[in-house]
Short mmCIF file of C-alpha atoms in Angstrom, two decimals:
data_model
loop_
_atom_site.label_atom_id
_atom_site.label_comp_id
_atom_site.label_asym_id
_atom_site.label_seq_id
_atom_site.Cartn_x
_atom_site.Cartn_y
_atom_site.Cartn_z
CA UNK A 222 99.94 91.94 103.61
CA UNK A 223 100.11 95.58 104.51
CA UNK A 224 99.85 97.47 107.78
CA UNK A 225 96.37 97.69 109.27
CA UNK A 226 94.73 100.50 111.19
CA UNK A 227 92.59 99.68 114.26
CA UNK A 228 89.57 100.08 111.94
CA UNK A 229 90.67 97.46 109.39
CA UNK A 230 88.14 94.83 110.52
CA UNK A 231 85.40 97.47 110.58
CA UNK A 232 86.11 98.42 106.97
CA UNK A 233 86.14 94.82 105.77
CA UNK A 234 82.91 94.06 107.63
CA UNK A 235 81.31 97.11 105.98
CA UNK A 236 82.14 95.71 102.54
CA UNK A 237 84.85 98.22 101.70
CA UNK A 238 87.07 97.60 98.70
CA UNK A 239 90.52 97.51 100.27
CA UNK A 240 93.66 98.69 98.46
CA UNK A 241 97.31 99.20 99.29
CA UNK A 242 98.11 102.79 100.13
CA UNK A 243 101.73 103.49 101.07
CA UNK A 244 102.03 100.01 102.57
CA UNK A 245 98.67 100.20 104.40
CA UNK A 246 95.51 98.19 103.66
CA UNK A 247 92.98 100.98 103.36
CA UNK A 248 89.37 101.33 102.09
CA UNK A 249 89.13 103.00 98.68
CA UNK A 250 85.32 103.07 98.80
CA UNK A 251 82.41 101.32 100.48
CA UNK A 252 80.21 101.09 97.37
CA UNK A 253 80.13 104.37 95.48
CA UNK A 254 83.02 106.80 95.57
CA UNK A 255 80.87 109.54 94.04
CA UNK A 256 78.14 109.18 96.69
CA UNK A 257 80.78 109.36 99.41
CA UNK A 258 82.18 112.50 97.81
CA UNK A 259 78.75 114.16 97.69
CA UNK A 260 78.03 113.18 101.31
CA UNK A 261 81.01 115.28 102.40
CA UNK A 262 80.05 118.26 100.23
CA UNK A 263 76.38 118.19 101.25
CA UNK A 264 76.13 116.55 104.69
CA UNK A 265 78.83 114.69 106.63
CA UNK A 266 81.36 111.98 105.84
CA UNK A 267 84.18 110.34 107.76
CA UNK A 268 87.59 108.95 106.87
CA UNK A 269 89.89 106.60 108.73
CA UNK A 270 93.18 108.50 108.74
CA UNK A 271 94.83 106.39 111.43
CA UNK A 272 97.52 105.40 108.93
CA UNK A 273 98.99 108.88 109.29
CA UNK A 274 101.64 109.30 111.95
CA UNK A 275 100.94 111.40 115.01
CA UNK A 276 104.08 112.45 116.88
CA UNK A 277 104.49 114.63 119.95
CA UNK A 278 107.48 116.97 120.03
CA UNK A 279 108.52 118.21 123.44
CA UNK A 280 111.44 119.89 125.11
CA UNK A 281 112.63 123.28 126.31
CA UNK A 282 113.76 124.09 122.75
CA UNK A 283 110.88 122.43 120.88
CA UNK A 284 109.91 125.74 119.32
CA UNK A 285 113.45 126.47 118.10
CA UNK A 286 113.67 122.94 116.74
CA UNK A 287 110.51 123.29 114.65
CA UNK A 288 111.53 126.77 113.51
CA UNK A 289 114.66 125.16 112.06
CA UNK A 290 112.97 122.02 110.73
CA UNK A 291 109.92 123.57 109.00
CA UNK A 292 109.73 126.00 106.08
CA UNK A 293 106.75 127.72 107.68
CA UNK A 294 107.38 129.48 110.99
CA UNK A 295 105.86 128.05 114.18
CA UNK A 296 106.60 131.43 115.83
CA UNK A 297 103.33 132.49 114.11
CA UNK A 298 101.54 130.20 116.57
CA UNK A 299 100.59 132.39 119.51
CA UNK A 300 97.23 131.01 120.64
CA UNK A 301 97.15 127.60 122.34
CA UNK A 302 95.78 124.95 119.98
CA UNK A 303 96.54 126.89 116.80
CA UNK A 304 97.53 124.75 113.79
CA UNK A 305 100.00 125.41 110.99
CA UNK A 306 100.44 123.73 107.59
CA UNK A 307 104.06 123.44 106.49
CA UNK A 308 106.60 121.49 104.50
CA UNK A 309 109.81 120.14 105.91
CA UNK A 310 112.57 120.42 103.35
CA UNK A 311 115.91 118.81 102.69
CA UNK A 312 119.05 120.92 102.19
CA UNK A 313 118.27 121.18 98.46
CA UNK A 314 114.89 122.70 99.22
CA UNK A 315 113.08 119.52 98.16
CA UNK A 316 109.98 118.52 100.11
CA UNK A 317 110.63 115.69 102.59
CA UNK A 318 106.94 115.80 103.57
CA UNK A 319 104.07 118.16 104.28
CA UNK A 320 102.51 118.14 107.72
CA UNK A 321 100.29 119.92 110.19
CA UNK A 322 101.71 121.17 113.48
CA UNK A 323 99.42 121.76 116.47
CA UNK A 324 100.62 124.20 119.09
CA UNK A 325 100.33 123.17 122.72
CA UNK A 326 102.77 125.59 124.30
CA UNK A 327 106.36 126.65 123.59
CA UNK A 328 107.62 123.27 124.78
CA UNK A 329 104.88 120.98 123.41
CA UNK A 330 103.79 120.51 119.82
CA UNK A 331 102.00 117.73 117.99
CA UNK A 332 102.73 116.95 114.33
CA UNK A 333 100.77 114.76 111.92
CA UNK A 334 102.65 113.46 108.88
CA UNK A 335 101.75 111.31 105.86
CA UNK A 336 101.40 107.53 106.06
CA UNK A 337 103.59 106.67 103.08
CA UNK A 338 106.51 108.65 104.51
CA UNK A 339 106.20 107.83 108.20
CA UNK A 340 109.47 105.89 108.56
CA UNK A 341 111.44 108.43 106.56
CA UNK A 342 109.82 111.29 108.51
CA UNK A 343 110.49 109.69 111.88
CA UNK A 344 114.16 109.29 110.97
CA UNK A 345 114.28 112.89 109.73
CA UNK A 346 112.59 114.28 112.86
CA UNK A 347 114.95 112.31 115.11
CA UNK A 348 118.04 113.22 113.11
CA UNK A 349 117.60 116.90 114.03
CA UNK A 350 116.10 116.33 117.47
CA UNK A 351 119.36 115.51 119.19
CA UNK A 352 121.08 118.87 118.83
CA UNK A 353 117.95 120.64 120.13
CA UNK A 354 117.51 118.06 122.91
CA UNK A 355 113.85 117.53 122.04
CA UNK A 356 111.92 114.31 122.47
CA UNK A 357 110.02 112.83 119.50
CA UNK A 358 107.26 110.52 120.65
CA UNK A 359 105.42 108.61 117.88
CA UNK A 360 101.88 108.11 119.21
CA UNK A 361 101.01 104.72 117.80
CA UNK A 362 98.66 104.34 120.77
CA UNK A 363 96.36 106.89 119.11
CA UNK A 364 94.07 106.73 116.09
CA UNK A 365 92.46 109.43 113.98
CA UNK A 366 89.18 110.00 112.17
CA UNK A 367 88.36 112.97 109.94
CA UNK A 368 84.68 113.97 110.07
CA UNK A 369 84.02 116.47 107.29
CA UNK A 370 81.09 118.32 105.74
CA UNK A 371 78.59 121.06 106.53
CA UNK A 372 76.86 118.89 109.16
CA UNK A 373 80.03 117.24 110.46
CA UNK A 374 80.37 119.26 113.66
CA UNK A 375 76.76 118.84 114.71
CA UNK A 376 76.75 115.09 114.11
CA UNK A 377 80.15 114.42 115.67
CA UNK A 378 79.37 116.63 118.68
CA UNK A 379 76.38 114.43 119.55
CA UNK A 380 78.65 111.40 119.61
CA UNK A 381 81.41 113.09 121.61
CA UNK A 382 78.92 114.31 124.20
CA UNK A 383 78.82 117.34 126.46
CA UNK A 384 82.57 118.03 126.29
CA UNK A 385 82.11 118.91 122.60
CA UNK A 386 80.48 122.20 123.57
CA UNK A 387 83.98 123.61 124.01
CA UNK A 388 84.83 123.08 120.32
CA UNK A 389 81.49 123.60 118.53
CA UNK A 390 82.41 127.18 117.67
CA UNK A 391 86.15 126.67 117.27
CA UNK A 392 87.69 128.70 114.42
CA UNK A 393 89.38 126.97 111.45
CA UNK A 394 92.89 125.62 112.02
CA UNK A 395 92.65 125.28 115.78
CA UNK A 396 92.69 122.28 118.10
CA UNK A 397 91.68 121.44 121.62
CA UNK A 398 92.19 118.46 123.90
CA UNK A 399 88.84 117.44 125.44
CA UNK A 400 88.40 114.78 128.12
CA UNK A 401 89.15 111.94 125.73
CA UNK A 402 89.14 113.47 122.27
CA UNK A 403 91.73 115.73 120.69
CA UNK A 404 89.62 117.78 118.24
CA UNK A 405 91.05 119.93 115.42
CA UNK A 406 89.32 122.11 112.85
CA UNK A 407 91.60 120.85 110.10
CA UNK A 408 90.97 118.57 107.14
CA UNK A 409 91.70 117.66 103.57
CA UNK A 410 88.36 118.24 101.86
CA UNK A 411 87.67 121.98 101.65
CA UNK A 412 84.69 121.57 103.99
CA UNK A 413 84.11 122.45 107.60
CA UNK A 414 84.64 119.65 110.06
CA UNK A 415 86.94 118.06 112.56
CA UNK A 416 89.90 115.76 112.68
CA UNK A 417 89.56 113.77 115.88
CA UNK A 418 92.34 111.87 117.64
CA UNK A 419 91.59 109.38 120.39
CA UNK A 420 93.02 106.19 121.91
CA UNK A 421 93.30 103.44 119.29
CA UNK A 422 91.33 101.09 121.54
CA UNK A 423 88.29 103.41 121.40
CA UNK A 424 88.26 104.23 117.71
CA UNK A 425 86.07 101.33 116.51
CA UNK A 426 83.27 102.20 118.94
CA UNK A 427 83.56 105.88 118.04
CA UNK A 428 83.39 105.08 114.31
CA UNK A 429 80.31 102.91 114.82
CA UNK A 430 78.61 105.66 116.82
CA UNK A 431 79.35 108.23 114.10
CA UNK A 432 77.86 105.88 111.52
CA UNK A 433 74.75 105.49 113.66
CA UNK A 434 74.59 109.28 113.87
CA UNK A 435 74.29 109.44 110.08
CA UNK A 436 77.89 110.13 109.11
CA UNK A 437 78.71 108.45 105.76
CA UNK A 438 81.84 106.30 105.81
CA UNK A 439 84.17 107.40 103.01
CA UNK A 440 87.23 105.84 101.44
CA UNK A 441 90.49 107.17 100.09
CA UNK A 442 88.94 107.52 96.63
CA UNK A 443 86.58 110.27 97.77
CA UNK A 444 89.36 111.74 99.89
CA UNK A 445 91.41 112.21 96.72
CA UNK A 446 88.65 113.85 94.65
CA UNK A 447 87.70 116.10 97.58
CA UNK A 448 91.27 117.29 98.21
CA UNK A 449 91.82 117.92 94.52
CA UNK A 450 88.64 119.99 94.25
CA UNK A 451 89.81 121.84 97.36
CA UNK A 452 93.11 122.59 95.61
CA UNK A 453 95.30 120.72 98.08
CA UNK A 454 98.53 118.98 97.12
CA UNK A 455 99.11 115.27 97.56
CA UNK A 456 102.61 114.33 98.66
CA UNK A 457 104.29 112.05 96.13
CA UNK A 458 102.06 113.31 93.30
CA UNK A 459 102.25 117.08 93.32
CA UNK A 460 105.52 117.44 95.22
CA UNK A 461 108.44 115.31 96.33
CA UNK A 462 112.05 115.46 97.47
CA UNK A 463 113.27 116.74 94.12
CA UNK A 464 110.84 119.66 93.90
CA UNK A 465 110.68 122.80 96.01
CA UNK A 466 107.51 124.40 97.40
CA UNK A 467 108.10 127.26 94.93
CA UNK A 468 107.61 124.79 92.06
CA UNK A 469 104.67 123.12 93.78
CA UNK A 470 102.12 125.91 94.20
CA UNK A 471 102.75 126.29 97.92
CA UNK A 472 105.11 129.25 98.10
CA UNK A 473 102.62 130.72 100.60
CA UNK A 474 103.65 128.08 103.12
CA UNK A 475 107.28 129.25 103.15
CA UNK A 476 108.00 131.95 105.74
CA UNK A 477 110.95 133.93 104.35
CA UNK A 478 110.33 136.51 107.09
CA UNK A 479 111.94 137.11 109.48
CA UNK A 480 115.09 136.95 107.28
CA UNK A 481 117.31 135.98 110.21
CA UNK A 482 115.45 132.69 110.83
CA UNK A 483 117.48 129.85 109.37
CA UNK A 484 115.61 126.71 108.34
CA UNK A 485 116.68 123.61 106.44
CA UNK A 486 116.45 124.34 102.71
CA UNK A 487 116.31 128.12 103.08
CA UNK A 488 119.55 128.79 101.17
CA UNK A 489 118.41 126.58 98.28
CA UNK A 490 115.00 128.31 98.08
CA UNK A 491 116.57 131.75 98.11
CA UNK A 492 119.00 130.76 95.36
CA UNK A 493 116.10 129.39 93.30
CA UNK A 494 114.03 132.49 93.88
CA UNK A 495 116.93 134.70 92.80
CA UNK A 496 117.66 132.67 89.68
CA UNK A 497 113.96 132.52 88.77
CA UNK A 498 111.69 129.55 89.45
CA UNK A 499 111.58 127.65 86.14
CA UNK A 500 108.28 125.81 86.64
CA UNK A 501 105.01 126.30 88.42
CA UNK A 502 102.09 124.17 89.52
CA UNK A 503 98.78 125.24 87.96
CA UNK A 504 95.18 124.13 88.18
CA UNK A 505 93.61 122.85 84.94
CA UNK A 506 90.07 122.33 83.77
CA UNK A 507 89.68 120.05 80.77
CA UNK A 508 87.51 121.75 78.15
CA UNK A 509 87.18 118.70 75.90
CA UNK A 510 85.65 115.43 77.02
CA UNK A 511 87.92 113.02 78.85
CA UNK A 512 89.68 112.63 82.18
CA UNK A 513 92.95 114.23 83.26
CA UNK A 514 95.33 111.82 85.01
CA UNK A 515 98.75 112.18 86.58
CA UNK A 516 101.74 111.77 84.21
CA UNK A 517 99.87 112.85 81.07
CA UNK A 518 101.98 115.18 78.95
CA UNK A 519 100.99 118.85 78.86
CA UNK A 520 101.81 120.87 75.74
CA UNK A 521 102.07 124.64 76.07
CA UNK A 522 102.15 125.99 72.51
CA UNK A 523 105.15 128.26 71.94
CA UNK A 524 106.43 127.73 75.48
CA UNK A 525 107.30 124.09 76.09
CA UNK A 526 105.98 121.05 77.85
CA UNK A 527 104.84 120.02 81.31
CA UNK A 528 103.20 117.10 83.07
CA UNK A 529 100.00 116.40 84.93
CA UNK A 530 100.73 115.69 88.61
CA UNK A 531 97.15 114.91 89.67
CA UNK A 532 93.95 114.55 87.72
CA UNK A 533 90.46 113.24 88.17
CA UNK A 534 86.83 113.63 87.32
CA UNK A 535 85.36 116.20 89.70
CA UNK A 536 82.03 114.92 91.02
CA UNK A 537 80.97 118.42 92.12
CA UNK A 538 81.84 120.18 88.84
CA UNK A 539 81.02 117.14 86.67
CA UNK A 540 84.12 117.73 84.55
CA UNK A 541 87.75 116.82 84.73
CA UNK A 542 90.20 118.90 86.78
CA UNK A 543 93.81 118.50 87.78
CA UNK A 544 97.18 119.98 88.66
CA UNK A 545 100.04 120.26 86.16
CA UNK A 546 103.64 121.32 86.51
CA UNK A 547 104.37 123.59 83.55
CA UNK A 548 106.98 126.15 82.43
CA UNK A 549 106.74 129.41 84.37
CA UNK A 550 105.75 131.35 81.22
CA UNK A 551 102.59 129.27 80.67
CA UNK A 552 99.52 131.39 80.03
CA UNK A 553 95.87 130.46 80.09
CA UNK A 554 95.56 127.77 77.42
CA UNK A 555 97.33 124.43 77.28
CA UNK A 556 96.80 121.05 75.66
CA UNK A 557 96.92 117.69 77.37
CA UNK A 558 97.96 114.51 75.56
CA UNK A 559 95.31 111.93 76.41
CA UNK A 560 95.94 108.64 74.60
CA UNK A 561 97.61 110.40 71.69
CA UNK A 562 95.01 113.16 71.27
CA UNK A 563 95.79 116.74 72.25
CA UNK A 564 92.79 118.03 74.21
CA UNK A 565 92.22 121.64 75.25
CA UNK A 566 92.54 122.60 78.92
CA UNK A 567 92.32 125.98 80.63
CA UNK A 568 94.55 127.19 83.45
CA UNK A 569 92.44 128.31 86.41
CA UNK A 570 92.99 129.61 89.90
CA UNK A 571 92.23 127.02 92.57
CA UNK A 572 90.62 125.87 94.89
CA UNK A 573 88.08 124.58 92.40
CA UNK A 574 85.44 124.00 95.11
CA UNK A 575 85.15 125.38 98.63
CA UNK A 576 82.43 124.81 101.21
CA UNK A 577 80.22 123.09 98.67
CA UNK A 578 80.44 125.88 96.09
CA UNK A 579 82.06 125.79 92.65
CA UNK A 580 84.67 128.55 92.33
CA UNK A 581 85.52 128.18 88.64
CA UNK B 6 78.58 88.02 93.99
CA UNK B 7 78.45 89.59 90.54
CA UNK B 8 76.01 88.48 87.89
CA UNK B 9 77.27 86.32 84.98
CA UNK B 10 74.43 85.60 82.50
CA UNK B 11 74.70 82.15 80.98
CA UNK B 12 73.64 83.25 77.46
CA UNK B 13 76.78 85.36 76.96
CA UNK B 14 80.40 84.64 76.02
CA UNK B 15 83.32 86.23 77.88
CA UNK B 16 86.97 87.18 77.69
CA UNK B 17 89.19 86.65 80.70
CA UNK B 18 89.81 90.42 80.56
CA UNK B 19 86.13 90.84 81.61
CA UNK B 20 84.39 91.74 78.35
CA UNK B 21 81.12 90.02 77.35
CA UNK B 22 79.80 89.23 73.85
CA UNK B 23 76.23 88.45 72.85
CA UNK B 24 75.44 86.93 69.45
CA UNK B 25 72.25 88.53 68.11
CA UNK B 26 69.75 86.79 65.84
CA UNK B 27 71.16 88.58 62.77
CA UNK B 28 74.68 87.27 63.49
CA UNK B 29 76.06 90.58 64.74
CA UNK B 30 77.68 90.65 68.18
CA UNK B 31 77.05 93.15 70.98
CA UNK B 32 79.93 93.81 73.36
CA UNK B 33 80.24 95.30 76.84
CA UNK B 34 82.05 94.81 80.15
CA UNK B 35 80.97 92.38 82.84
CA UNK B 36 79.24 93.15 86.12
CA UNK B 37 82.42 92.09 87.89
CA UNK B 38 84.45 94.58 85.82
CA UNK B 39 82.14 97.52 86.47
CA UNK B 40 82.18 96.72 90.19
CA UNK B 41 85.96 96.60 90.27
CA UNK B 42 86.28 99.88 88.36
CA UNK B 43 83.77 101.77 90.49
CA UNK B 44 81.68 104.74 89.34
CA UNK B 45 82.28 105.28 85.62
CA UNK B 46 82.58 108.88 84.49
CA UNK B 47 83.78 108.60 80.88
CA UNK B 48 83.48 106.02 78.12
CA UNK B 49 85.21 106.15 74.75
CA UNK B 50 83.74 103.74 72.20
CA UNK B 51 85.11 102.83 68.73
CA UNK B 52 83.73 104.70 65.72
CA UNK B 53 81.34 102.97 63.36
CA UNK B 54 83.29 101.49 60.45
CA UNK B 55 86.46 100.86 62.42
CA UNK B 56 88.01 97.43 61.87
CA UNK B 57 88.80 95.62 65.13
CA UNK B 58 90.99 92.62 65.72
CA UNK B 59 90.33 90.03 68.37
CA UNK B 60 92.10 90.96 71.59
CA UNK B 61 92.94 94.49 70.39
CA UNK B 62 92.11 97.61 72.42
CA UNK B 63 88.72 98.83 71.22
CA UNK B 64 87.25 101.13 73.88
CA UNK B 65 88.24 102.90 77.09
CA UNK B 66 86.20 103.05 80.28
CA UNK B 67 87.23 105.52 82.97
CA UNK B 68 86.10 105.52 86.55
CA UNK B 69 86.80 108.35 88.97
CA UNK B 70 89.95 106.49 89.87
CA UNK B 71 91.46 105.09 86.68
CA UNK B 72 91.21 104.40 82.94
CA UNK B 73 90.98 100.87 81.56
CA UNK B 74 91.17 99.50 78.04
CA UNK B 75 88.36 97.32 76.74
CA UNK B 76 89.46 94.61 74.33
CA UNK B 77 87.42 93.33 71.44
CA UNK B 78 86.41 89.68 71.87
CA UNK B 79 86.18 89.28 68.09
CA UNK B 80 87.62 90.59 64.85
CA UNK B 81 85.23 92.54 62.68
CA UNK B 82 83.78 95.88 61.70
CA UNK B 83 82.07 98.18 64.19
CA UNK B 84 78.48 98.62 63.01
CA UNK B 85 77.10 100.57 65.98
CA UNK B 86 78.18 102.09 69.26
CA UNK B 87 76.39 103.31 72.36
CA UNK B 88 78.02 106.75 72.53
CA UNK B 89 74.66 108.56 72.39
CA UNK B 90 73.65 107.13 75.75
CA UNK B 91 77.07 106.74 77.35
CA UNK B 92 78.46 110.21 76.65
CA UNK B 93 75.74 111.70 78.85
CA UNK B 94 75.27 108.80 81.27
CA UNK B 95 78.38 106.62 81.52
CA UNK B 96 76.99 105.28 84.80
CA UNK B 97 74.66 103.06 82.73
CA UNK B 98 77.63 100.70 82.53
CA UNK B 99 77.51 100.44 86.33
CA UNK B 100 73.75 100.12 86.69
CA UNK B 101 73.02 97.88 83.69
CA UNK B 102 76.27 96.40 82.33
CA UNK B 103 74.53 93.71 80.20
CA UNK B 104 71.70 95.95 78.97
CA UNK B 105 71.67 99.72 78.48
CA UNK B 106 75.38 99.85 79.32
CA UNK B 107 76.48 97.99 76.16
CA UNK B 108 79.50 99.53 74.40
CA UNK B 109 79.55 98.57 70.69
CA UNK B 110 78.38 96.05 68.08
CA UNK B 111 80.53 94.29 65.52
CA UNK B 112 79.89 92.30 62.37
CA UNK B 113 82.32 89.42 62.90
CA UNK B 114 84.77 88.74 60.09
CA UNK B 115 85.70 85.31 61.41
CA UNK B 116 82.87 83.56 63.23
CA UNK B 117 85.15 80.68 64.29
CA UNK B 118 86.66 83.08 66.85
CA UNK B 119 83.45 82.73 68.85
CA UNK B 120 84.49 79.22 69.82
CA UNK B 121 87.57 80.50 71.65
CA UNK B 122 85.56 82.66 74.05
CA UNK B 123 84.75 81.56 77.60
CA UNK B 124 81.29 80.39 78.56
CA UNK B 125 79.67 81.63 81.78
CA UNK B 126 81.02 78.75 83.84
CA UNK B 127 84.61 79.25 82.72
CA UNK B 128 84.35 83.00 83.24
CA UNK B 129 82.96 82.49 86.74
CA UNK B 130 86.20 80.64 87.55
CA UNK B 131 88.22 83.61 86.25
CA UNK B 132 86.28 85.94 88.52
CA UNK B 133 86.65 83.65 91.53
CA UNK B 134 90.41 83.44 91.02
CA UNK B 135 90.66 87.22 90.64
CA UNK B 136 89.04 87.48 94.05
CA UNK B 137 91.84 85.56 95.78
#
C-alpha cells in the first residue's frame, strides 16, 4: 500500500484507475486519458497534486540560503508572490530535484518539490539549513490542486468566491495568498490556469465543487502527455542526479550571473561548460508510424548514439513526440530503434504545443 | 465489469480467438485488456503469410501510456489482418474489441491447440484474480 493524498477516496469513488507513482497511490485516468488531455487544452481540467511536498522556508537569511541552494537566483524575485523555476544541484552539478519557489518576502519563501523525491529533498533542504539558521517547515497540513486550461481561471474563480477577484488578472508565474486559498499562476501543462493550495481538510469539498463547476478531473496520464507537449522535463526521466541542467535542456534555469554568487554545483557546471557539454536534450517528432518511449535507442548517423528520455503519443498533434539525450553534434535527422526497426525522427524546437496551439 | 462473450476462447494473457465457419480463427484482445491499456493510439499487426506459433508475440498494441505484446493463441499462418482499419482508427480496439477491433486471422496448423484455450468461465476467473 502506498501513501494516499486527502483525495484518495474521492478518486476511487470516481472510478479512477489507481497506480503507484513514487510510492503514492494516484489516479492515472478516470476513463479516457485522451479526453482528459483535450479537456485541459480546450476547456478546464484539474489534477490532484497533493503528493508533491510544500515546504515553507523562513529566517533572516532565507534569501541567502536559497541563493546558495538553487541554481537559479532568487535575487531575481523582487515582486511579492513572484515564482521561480529552478533546479537544486549536488556538488557534481547533478540535479537533486527541480522545484518552484514562491517569494513571500526576503525572509519567507515557499517551495514545492516532487513527490518521488520528497524525503531526499527534505533531508537536502535541512542539511544546508543549519548554517544559514533557516527553518524548513514541511506543510503536510496543506493539499494542492492544479486547475488548468483556457477556462480554468473563470471556473475556479466561481468556486473560490469573491476573494478570487484579486487573482483573476494575475500575470504568469505569480502567487497570492487569499483568505483561504494560496493561488499561483503556475502549472505543468502549457495552459493558463492556477495551482491552488489550501488546508488538506478542505480539499475534498473544493474538488467536488470544481467538478460541479464543469472542471474535468484528470489523472497523471494526461498530466504526462500535457507536460511533454509543453516541453517540460520530468524529474527521473529527463534529468537526475548524474546529469547536469546543461545536458538536460534547461541551461536557461541556471543563473551564472552575477559571477560572484556561489551555489552548490556551480564549479562543476563551469568546468563542464569550459570543457564542452558532450550531450544535449532535444525534442523529437517521429516521422514514421509508431510511438516513442523512454529508453529506446537513438541512432545519429555519422555522430553516435543517444537515448529517448521521454516519449508518448501526442493527443493534440496526433503523432508521437519525445525528448532524447543525444551527442552535442546531432543535427536535424535521427533514427529511433523501435522493436528492432530504425524509424526516422526529426529534431525540433520545443515546446511542441502552447496555449492549445501546435508549434511544430 | 468487462464483457466476456461465451462463444469465444481466451488466453490468460487476455487475447480472444473465434473459430469461424470455414475453420479459420479470428484473434483480438479482450474487453478487459483494452480497458486496462486505456486509449489505444497505435496497433502493429502481423503481415499476411507470416507463420505464428502458439504463445509467440504476434502483434503490438500501444496506448498513450505503454506498449504491450499480443500473443497468438494458436500456431498457423496469418491469412488476414485488420491494419486497414486500425492504422487510421486504433481506438476501434477500445470501442469494439470483439468486433471491428479484431487484429488478425490465422489458418491453424494444429487444431488440437484449440482445446488448450480457456473458455469464457475460466477466463472470467483470470480477470477476477487480476483485479485483486
